[in-house]
Amino acid sequence: MVPLGWALQAAGHEVRVAVGPGLTDAVSRAGLCPVTVRDDADLVGMSTAPALNSWHHQRRWTSDWYDRPELLSPEQREMYAALGHKQTAMAAAMVDGVLDFARDWRPDLVVHDAVTFAGLVAGAVLDVPTVATLWGNIAIPRHQRDPLTGELAPDFVALFERFGVAPKPEPDVWIDPCPPRMGLPSPEPRLTTRFVPYNGPGGCPDWLRSPAGRRRVCVTWGITTGRIQGDGDPDVFDQVVEAVSGLDAEIVFALSAAQRERLGADTAGVRVVEALPLHLLLPSCAAVVHQGGGGTTMTSVWSGTPQLIISPRPEQMMTGDRLEQLGAARHLVRAELTAGPGAGIKALRGALLDLLDDDAYARGAAELRGELLTQPTPADLVPRLEELAASAANTRGSEAG
């Protein structure tokens, strides 16, 4: 969302980012203006509660479950509903603070993350349009609805009833950064945009200024999953470390401080970096190994880097399958690698060698990057968002008159 905030500011608009205390510094470092609202939601606790404890190490769901939810088992449907309850609880923890600020500031438009339901409530209460941003997931999330009946969940409806307004199930428009071939078709109104990476602040180290002497492979494992991973299948990260060892390649581990500790003291022959923005590193890489999170996936698409996706959750499985179908990635399901460590290491190494040795993957990744670069930039979207806000304001003025 950061590049869109920059584009709106550069066009002369005022932008405020309502976040919980844990994100205030990150917003400031991005050059945007944070508004800290009360947020008592325990993300880690809710994500590791019994109903969602295994969400981050699921076995493969049927590939077309999104369009055919009747194929889901009762346990899978219950887990999907629990995911919606978690998002609703997170919204409930911050919605009062969001509205306290919004009533004073009176925005003309509310732009929110796809599953930040507090943005939908603010739009309904203030009677202003809302725009939801997708983060690289190939399907529009419908966590607030029963997957079989499409009915709104009672706790989602209650978010709006507290303020005496009718539920607003969806935004007025979605912003989608996926290249058209990557996303799943749907009837919802979308504004397609070019993904512009923002991976946090950071400088370019000296060793990145020169071409790599050998093929370079990046291994990055994401921050959020490490925070909220519950008990269950053993972490496959150790298998990844073993699979990349001894490859005829320069291995770069882009990790957090906690993940770096898991590598141990023996890191000879590999390069380990912390807080290095991926958009600086990936253009020099012949492959990237990761779990399929939206930021890493889309930065890899932007850089034209072939991907080995090791998916822990159903939405990452959909992304991995899609990119593999497009010839830009190999996809392995994390839970399928843990039955036998030796077999898992062999599968990981084989998939990575496929990416490195078969030029078809580099061509597929380059074609997808080319498609992404034809999309409108965030700056190109600004006039469309201005029109949406102005149209709604004119309608309100006519009704008041």
Short mmCIF file of C-alpha atoms in Angstrom, two decimals:
data_model
loop_
_atom_site.label_atom_id
_atom_site.label_comp_id
_atom_site.label_asym_id
_atom_site.label_seq_id
_atom_site.Cartn_x
_atom_site.Cartn_y
_atom_site.Cartn_z
CA MET A 1 0.00 0.00 0.00
CA VAL A 2 3.00 2.31 0.52
CA PRO A 3 3.57 3.27 -3.16
CA LEU A 4 -0.12 4.15 -3.48
CA GLY A 5 0.21 6.40 -0.44
CA TRP A 6 3.23 8.06 -2.05
CA ALA A 7 1.31 8.58 -5.30
CA LEU A 8 -1.62 10.21 -3.52
CA GLN A 9 0.69 12.49 -1.55
CA ALA A 10 2.65 13.43 -4.68
CA ALA A 11 -0.65 14.44 -6.32
CA GLY A 12 -1.26 16.90 -3.48
CA HIS A 13 -3.65 14.85 -1.34
CA GLU A 14 -3.51 14.41 2.42
CA VAL A 15 -2.93 10.82 3.50
CA ARG A 16 -3.23 9.41 7.00
CA VAL A 17 -2.56 5.76 7.86
CA ALA A 18 -4.56 4.40 10.80
CA VAL A 19 -2.64 1.57 12.46
CA GLY A 20 -2.13 -0.12 15.79
CA PRO A 21 0.87 0.87 17.93
CA GLY A 22 3.04 -1.92 16.51
CA LEU A 23 3.01 -0.39 12.99
CA THR A 24 3.43 3.30 13.81
CA ASP A 25 7.20 3.34 13.32
CA ALA A 26 7.00 1.33 10.10
CA VAL A 27 4.57 3.83 8.60
CA SER A 28 6.79 6.75 9.61
CA ARG A 29 9.88 5.09 8.10
CA ALA A 30 7.93 4.71 4.85
CA GLY A 31 7.47 8.48 4.63
CA LEU A 32 3.76 8.41 5.45
CA CYS A 33 1.86 9.92 8.37
CA PRO A 34 0.61 7.37 10.94
CA VAL A 35 -2.40 7.79 13.18
CA THR A 36 -2.12 5.37 16.09
CA VAL A 37 -5.45 3.90 17.12
CA ARG A 38 -6.21 1.56 19.96
CA ASP A 39 -5.58 -2.01 18.93
CA ASP A 40 -5.91 -4.68 21.61
CA ALA A 41 -6.02 -7.59 19.16
CA ASP A 42 -3.66 -10.44 19.99
CA LEU A 43 -2.65 -11.56 16.48
CA VAL A 44 -0.37 -14.32 17.71
CA GLY A 45 -2.88 -15.62 20.24
CA MET A 46 -5.78 -15.64 17.78
CA SER A 47 -3.69 -17.23 15.03
CA THR A 48 -2.58 -20.09 17.27
CA ALA A 49 -5.97 -20.71 18.92
CA PRO A 50 -7.30 -24.29 18.53
CA ALA A 51 -9.50 -23.45 15.52
CA LEU A 52 -6.55 -21.99 13.57
CA ASN A 53 -3.59 -23.78 15.09
CA SER A 54 -2.99 -25.87 11.97
CA TRP A 55 -3.83 -23.14 9.41
CA HIS A 56 -0.13 -22.48 8.75
CA HIS A 57 0.77 -26.09 7.98
CA GLN A 58 -2.16 -27.40 5.98
CA ARG A 59 -2.07 -30.36 3.67
CA ARG A 60 -3.00 -29.59 0.07
CA TRP A 61 -6.55 -28.34 -0.44
CA THR A 62 -8.31 -29.20 -3.67
CA SER A 63 -7.06 -26.79 -6.33
CA ASP A 64 -10.52 -25.38 -7.17
CA TRP A 65 -11.87 -25.02 -3.62
CA TYR A 66 -12.26 -21.26 -4.00
CA ASP A 67 -14.83 -21.64 -6.79
CA ARG A 68 -16.28 -24.92 -5.48
CA PRO A 69 -16.43 -24.62 -1.68
CA GLU A 70 -18.70 -27.67 -1.54
CA LEU A 71 -15.53 -29.70 -2.07
CA LEU A 72 -14.18 -28.58 1.30
CA SER A 73 -14.49 -30.91 4.25
CA PRO A 74 -16.48 -29.75 7.31
CA GLU A 75 -13.18 -29.24 9.15
CA GLN A 76 -11.82 -27.07 6.33
CA ARG A 77 -14.98 -24.97 6.22
CA GLU A 78 -14.82 -24.54 9.97
CA MET A 79 -11.21 -23.39 9.71
CA TYR A 80 -12.06 -20.91 6.95
CA ALA A 81 -14.87 -19.51 9.11
CA ALA A 82 -12.45 -19.21 12.04
CA LEU A 83 -10.15 -17.16 9.83
CA GLY A 84 -13.01 -14.74 9.21
CA HIS A 85 -13.76 -14.54 12.93
CA LYS A 86 -10.12 -13.63 13.56
CA GLN A 87 -10.23 -10.81 11.00
CA THR A 88 -13.48 -9.54 12.48
CA ALA A 89 -12.04 -9.58 16.01
CA MET A 90 -9.02 -7.61 14.81
CA ALA A 91 -11.35 -5.05 13.24
CA ALA A 92 -13.40 -4.81 16.43
CA ALA A 93 -10.23 -4.00 18.38
CA MET A 94 -9.41 -0.95 16.25
CA VAL A 95 -12.71 0.28 14.78
CA ASP A 96 -13.55 2.70 17.61
CA GLY A 97 -10.16 4.40 17.30
CA VAL A 98 -10.44 4.54 13.52
CA LEU A 99 -13.86 6.16 13.72
CA ASP A 100 -12.84 8.61 16.45
CA PHE A 101 -10.14 9.92 14.14
CA ALA A 102 -12.16 9.70 10.93
CA ARG A 103 -15.13 11.64 12.35
CA ASP A 104 -12.79 14.52 13.17
CA TRP A 105 -10.70 14.40 10.00
CA ARG A 106 -13.54 13.61 7.55
CA PRO A 107 -11.76 11.73 4.76
CA ASP A 108 -13.20 11.76 1.24
CA LEU A 109 -12.05 8.19 0.60
CA VAL A 110 -11.10 5.21 2.77
CA VAL A 111 -8.41 2.90 1.37
CA HIS A 112 -7.87 -0.28 3.34
CA ASP A 113 -6.26 -3.68 3.24
CA ALA A 114 -8.42 -6.44 1.78
CA VAL A 115 -9.22 -7.99 5.17
CA THR A 116 -9.12 -4.88 7.37
CA PHE A 117 -12.86 -4.74 7.95
CA ALA A 118 -12.57 -1.57 10.07
CA GLY A 119 -12.16 0.30 6.78
CA LEU A 120 -15.52 -0.98 5.54
CA VAL A 121 -17.17 0.13 8.79
CA ALA A 122 -15.62 3.59 8.55
CA GLY A 123 -16.87 3.98 4.99
CA ALA A 124 -20.39 2.91 5.96
CA VAL A 125 -20.56 5.20 9.01
CA LEU A 126 -19.11 8.24 7.22
CA ASP A 127 -20.93 7.50 3.94
CA VAL A 128 -17.76 7.73 1.86
CA PRO A 129 -16.50 5.23 -0.72
CA THR A 130 -14.02 2.55 0.23
CA VAL A 131 -11.25 0.95 -1.81
CA ALA A 132 -9.62 -2.33 -0.80
CA THR A 133 -6.09 -3.24 -1.84
CA LEU A 134 -5.13 -6.80 -2.61
CA TRP A 135 -1.61 -7.82 -1.65
CA GLY A 136 -0.76 -10.28 -4.42
CA ASN A 137 -3.25 -13.00 -3.51
CA ILE A 138 -4.78 -14.30 -6.71
CA ALA A 139 -8.34 -14.49 -5.35
CA ILE A 140 -10.47 -11.89 -3.59
CA PRO A 141 -10.83 -12.98 0.05
CA ARG A 142 -14.38 -13.57 1.27
CA HIS A 143 -13.64 -14.33 4.90
CA GLN A 144 -16.75 -12.50 6.11
CA ARG A 145 -19.09 -14.91 4.30
CA ASP A 146 -20.11 -18.51 4.74
CA PRO A 147 -18.23 -20.32 1.95
CA LEU A 148 -21.29 -22.44 1.07
CA THR A 149 -24.25 -20.09 1.46
CA GLY A 150 -22.55 -16.72 0.97
CA GLU A 151 -24.33 -15.36 4.05
CA LEU A 152 -22.54 -12.76 6.14
CA ALA A 153 -21.17 -13.99 9.45
CA PRO A 154 -23.13 -12.68 12.48
CA ASP A 155 -20.03 -11.18 14.13
CA PHE A 156 -19.23 -9.27 10.92
CA VAL A 157 -22.79 -7.88 10.83
CA ALA A 158 -22.45 -6.90 14.50
CA LEU A 159 -19.48 -4.66 13.64
CA PHE A 160 -21.87 -2.40 11.75
CA GLU A 161 -24.89 -2.76 14.02
CA ARG A 162 -22.91 -1.17 16.84
CA PHE A 163 -22.95 2.05 14.84
CA GLY A 164 -26.47 1.81 13.48
CA VAL A 165 -25.53 1.28 9.83
CA ALA A 166 -26.23 -1.50 7.36
CA PRO A 167 -23.35 -3.91 6.69
CA LYS A 168 -21.05 -3.03 3.82
CA PRO A 169 -19.83 -6.48 2.72
CA GLU A 170 -17.42 -5.34 0.00
CA PRO A 171 -15.60 -2.15 -0.99
CA ASP A 172 -16.74 0.00 -3.87
CA VAL A 173 -13.72 -1.18 -5.85
CA TRP A 174 -10.69 -3.43 -5.46
CA ILE A 175 -7.12 -2.55 -6.40
CA ASP A 176 -5.34 -5.59 -7.81
CA PRO A 177 -1.55 -5.62 -8.42
CA CYS A 178 -1.48 -9.06 -10.08
CA PRO A 179 -0.79 -9.34 -13.80
CA PRO A 180 -4.04 -10.43 -15.49
CA ARG A 181 -2.88 -13.98 -16.23
CA MET A 182 -1.97 -14.49 -12.59
CA GLY A 183 -5.26 -13.59 -10.90
CA LEU A 184 -8.43 -15.65 -10.78
CA PRO A 185 -11.37 -14.13 -12.70
CA SER A 186 -14.21 -12.70 -10.62
CA PRO A 187 -17.13 -10.31 -11.17
CA GLU A 188 -16.03 -7.75 -8.55
CA PRO A 189 -15.02 -4.31 -9.90
CA ARG A 190 -11.25 -3.98 -10.00
CA LEU A 191 -8.65 -1.37 -10.79
CA THR A 192 -5.56 -3.16 -12.01
CA THR A 193 -2.25 -1.59 -11.12
CA ARG A 194 1.43 -2.24 -11.58
CA PHE A 195 3.01 -3.73 -8.49
CA VAL A 196 5.69 -1.37 -7.19
CA PRO A 197 7.80 -3.03 -4.48
CA TYR A 198 8.34 -1.55 -1.06
CA ASN A 199 10.28 -3.90 1.20
CA GLY A 200 11.19 -1.42 3.92
CA PRO A 201 14.00 1.13 4.06
CA GLY A 202 17.57 0.08 3.46
CA GLY A 203 20.66 0.74 1.39
CA CYS A 204 22.44 -1.20 -1.32
CA PRO A 205 25.56 -3.00 -0.03
CA ASP A 206 28.81 -2.83 -1.99
CA TRP A 207 28.69 -6.51 -3.03
CA LEU A 208 25.41 -5.95 -4.88
CA ARG A 209 26.87 -3.29 -7.13
CA SER A 210 28.82 -5.81 -9.21
CA PRO A 211 27.43 -8.81 -11.11
CA ALA A 212 27.48 -12.06 -9.20
CA GLY A 213 30.33 -14.37 -10.12
CA ARG A 214 28.03 -17.41 -9.90
CA ARG A 215 24.33 -18.03 -10.05
CA ARG A 216 22.79 -16.40 -7.00
CA VAL A 217 19.93 -17.98 -5.02
CA CYS A 218 17.97 -16.08 -2.37
CA VAL A 219 16.31 -17.90 0.52
CA THR A 220 13.87 -15.75 2.49
CA TRP A 221 11.37 -17.03 5.01
CA GLY A 222 9.04 -14.15 5.87
CA ILE A 223 8.42 -12.42 9.17
CA THR A 224 4.72 -12.94 9.93
CA THR A 225 4.71 -16.72 9.65
CA GLY A 226 7.56 -16.94 12.13
CA ARG A 227 5.59 -14.88 14.64
CA ILE A 228 2.34 -16.79 14.45
CA GLN A 229 3.31 -20.33 13.56
CA GLY A 230 1.62 -22.77 15.91
CA ASP A 231 2.42 -26.30 16.96
CA GLY A 232 2.14 -29.09 14.42
CA ASP A 233 4.35 -30.11 11.51
CA PRO A 234 8.07 -29.43 12.11
CA ASP A 235 9.43 -26.38 10.36
CA VAL A 236 10.75 -27.13 6.91
CA PHE A 237 13.28 -24.31 7.08
CA ASP A 238 16.03 -26.68 8.26
CA GLN A 239 15.35 -28.90 5.24
CA VAL A 240 15.68 -25.88 2.95
CA VAL A 241 19.05 -25.04 4.51
CA GLU A 242 20.20 -28.61 3.88
CA ALA A 243 18.80 -28.63 0.33
CA VAL A 244 20.72 -25.52 -0.77
CA SER A 245 24.01 -26.54 0.86
CA GLY A 246 26.65 -27.62 -1.63
CA LEU A 247 24.87 -26.16 -4.67
CA ASP A 248 27.04 -24.63 -7.35
CA ALA A 249 25.58 -21.22 -6.57
CA GLU A 250 26.00 -18.23 -4.29
CA ILE A 251 23.41 -18.68 -1.53
CA VAL A 252 22.03 -15.54 0.13
CA PHE A 253 19.80 -15.95 3.19
CA ALA A 254 17.66 -12.84 3.64
CA LEU A 255 16.37 -13.33 7.18
CA SER A 256 15.22 -11.73 10.38
CA ALA A 257 17.53 -11.72 13.41
CA ALA A 258 15.63 -14.64 15.00
CA GLN A 259 15.79 -16.69 11.80
CA ARG A 260 19.50 -15.99 11.48
CA GLU A 261 20.07 -17.60 14.87
CA ARG A 262 18.57 -20.83 13.55
CA LEU A 263 21.35 -21.09 11.00
CA GLY A 264 23.83 -21.50 13.84
CA ALA A 265 27.41 -20.39 13.86
CA ASP A 266 28.49 -22.29 10.75
CA THR A 267 27.50 -20.08 7.82
CA ALA A 268 30.65 -20.65 5.77
CA GLY A 269 30.02 -20.50 2.06
CA VAL A 270 26.76 -18.58 2.33
CA ARG A 271 25.89 -14.92 2.69
CA VAL A 272 23.43 -13.92 5.42
CA VAL A 273 21.76 -10.49 5.37
CA GLU A 274 19.22 -8.78 7.59
CA ALA A 275 16.89 -5.94 6.61
CA LEU A 276 18.07 -5.89 2.99
CA PRO A 277 15.12 -4.81 0.83
CA LEU A 278 14.29 -7.66 -1.53
CA HIS A 279 13.78 -5.38 -4.52
CA LEU A 280 17.50 -4.57 -4.33
CA LEU A 281 18.55 -8.22 -4.12
CA LEU A 282 16.18 -10.23 -6.33
CA PRO A 283 17.03 -8.73 -9.75
CA SER A 284 20.49 -10.30 -9.37
CA CYS A 285 19.15 -13.74 -8.42
CA ALA A 286 18.62 -16.78 -10.63
CA ALA A 287 16.01 -18.14 -8.18
CA VAL A 288 14.29 -17.31 -4.90
CA VAL A 289 13.03 -19.79 -2.29
CA HIS A 290 10.16 -18.65 -0.06
CA GLN A 291 6.76 -19.51 1.41
CA GLY A 292 4.52 -17.66 -1.02
CA GLY A 293 3.69 -14.55 0.97
CA GLY A 294 2.26 -11.70 -1.07
CA GLY A 295 5.16 -9.27 -0.72
CA THR A 296 7.87 -11.75 -1.64
CA THR A 297 5.81 -13.31 -4.44
CA MET A 298 5.02 -10.00 -6.10
CA THR A 299 8.53 -8.60 -5.66
CA SER A 300 9.78 -11.76 -7.38
CA VAL A 301 7.28 -11.28 -10.22
CA TRP A 302 8.38 -7.64 -10.52
CA SER A 303 12.06 -8.65 -10.70
CA GLY A 304 11.43 -11.53 -13.12
CA THR A 305 13.00 -14.06 -10.75
CA PRO A 306 11.97 -17.76 -10.96
CA GLN A 307 10.43 -18.87 -7.67
CA LEU A 308 10.39 -22.02 -5.54
CA ILE A 309 7.27 -21.60 -3.41
CA ILE A 310 6.91 -23.83 -0.34
CA SER A 311 3.32 -23.10 0.62
CA PRO A 312 2.02 -23.52 4.18
CA ARG A 313 -1.57 -22.28 3.68
CA PRO A 314 -4.37 -22.63 1.11
CA GLU A 315 -4.02 -19.11 -0.34
CA GLN A 316 -0.28 -19.63 -0.89
CA MET A 317 -1.09 -23.01 -2.46
CA MET A 318 -3.33 -21.28 -5.00
CA THR A 319 -0.57 -18.79 -5.78
CA GLY A 320 2.06 -21.50 -6.09
CA ASP A 321 -0.12 -23.59 -8.40
CA ARG A 322 -0.90 -20.57 -10.56
CA LEU A 323 2.71 -19.49 -10.98
CA GLU A 324 3.77 -23.05 -11.71
CA GLN A 325 1.09 -23.26 -14.42
CA LEU A 326 2.47 -20.05 -15.92
CA GLY A 327 5.97 -21.54 -16.03
CA ALA A 328 7.44 -18.96 -13.63
CA ALA A 329 7.80 -21.15 -10.52
CA ARG A 330 7.97 -24.56 -8.93
CA HIS A 331 5.52 -25.24 -6.11
CA LEU A 332 5.79 -27.64 -3.17
CA VAL A 333 3.34 -27.91 -0.27
CA ARG A 334 5.11 -27.55 3.03
CA ALA A 335 3.13 -30.23 4.87
CA GLU A 336 4.01 -32.79 2.20
CA LEU A 337 7.74 -32.30 2.87
CA THR A 338 7.62 -33.25 6.54
CA ALA A 339 6.60 -36.92 6.26
CA GLY A 340 10.22 -37.91 5.69
CA PRO A 341 13.05 -35.37 6.05
CA GLY A 342 15.27 -37.16 3.53
CA ALA A 343 12.55 -37.22 0.88
CA GLY A 344 11.71 -33.58 1.61
CA ILE A 345 15.30 -32.46 1.11
CA LYS A 346 15.50 -34.41 -2.14
CA ALA A 347 12.26 -32.82 -3.43
CA LEU A 348 13.42 -29.33 -2.49
CA ARG A 349 16.81 -29.73 -4.13
CA GLY A 350 15.29 -31.26 -7.26
CA ALA A 351 12.80 -28.40 -7.65
CA LEU A 352 15.50 -25.80 -7.15
CA LEU A 353 17.77 -27.45 -9.72
CA ASP A 354 14.85 -27.42 -12.16
CA LEU A 355 14.64 -23.64 -11.79
CA LEU A 356 18.36 -23.16 -12.20
CA ASP A 357 18.99 -25.57 -15.07
CA ASP A 358 15.85 -25.16 -17.21
CA ASP A 359 15.83 -21.83 -19.04
CA ALA A 360 12.07 -22.14 -19.55
CA TYR A 361 11.48 -20.90 -16.00
CA ALA A 362 13.57 -17.79 -16.56
CA ARG A 363 11.61 -17.12 -19.75
CA GLY A 364 8.30 -17.66 -17.94
CA ALA A 365 9.30 -15.28 -15.14
CA ALA A 366 10.48 -12.68 -17.67
CA GLU A 367 7.18 -12.88 -19.57
CA LEU A 368 5.20 -12.38 -16.37
CA ARG A 369 7.37 -9.40 -15.43
CA GLY A 370 6.75 -7.91 -18.88
CA GLU A 371 3.01 -8.25 -18.37
CA LEU A 372 3.24 -6.62 -14.94
CA LEU A 373 5.13 -3.63 -16.36
CA THR A 374 2.31 -2.88 -18.82
CA GLN A 375 -0.13 -2.25 -15.95
CA PRO A 376 -1.01 1.31 -14.84
CA THR A 377 1.24 2.69 -12.12
CA PRO A 378 -0.12 3.79 -8.71
CA ALA A 379 0.17 7.37 -9.98
CA ASP A 380 -2.07 6.44 -12.92
CA LEU A 381 -4.75 5.29 -10.46
CA VAL A 382 -4.94 8.61 -8.64
CA PRO A 383 -7.37 10.27 -11.13
CA ARG A 384 -9.66 7.23 -10.90
CA LEU A 385 -9.71 7.46 -7.10
CA GLU A 386 -10.33 11.21 -7.31
CA GLU A 387 -13.32 10.56 -9.58
CA LEU A 388 -14.71 7.97 -7.17
CA ALA A 389 -14.45 10.34 -4.21
CA ALA A 390 -15.88 13.30 -6.16
CA SER A 391 -18.81 11.29 -7.52
CA ALA A 392 -19.76 10.13 -4.04
CA ALA A 393 -19.46 13.67 -2.67
CA ASN A 394 -21.73 15.02 -5.43
CA THR A 395 -24.29 12.33 -4.70
CA ARG A 396 -24.29 13.17 -1.01
CA GLY A 397 -24.65 16.86 -1.83
CA SER A 398 -27.62 16.22 -4.12
CA GLU A 399 -29.36 14.10 -1.52
CA ALA A 400 -28.78 16.75 1.14
CA GLY A 401 -30.14 19.44 -1.15
#
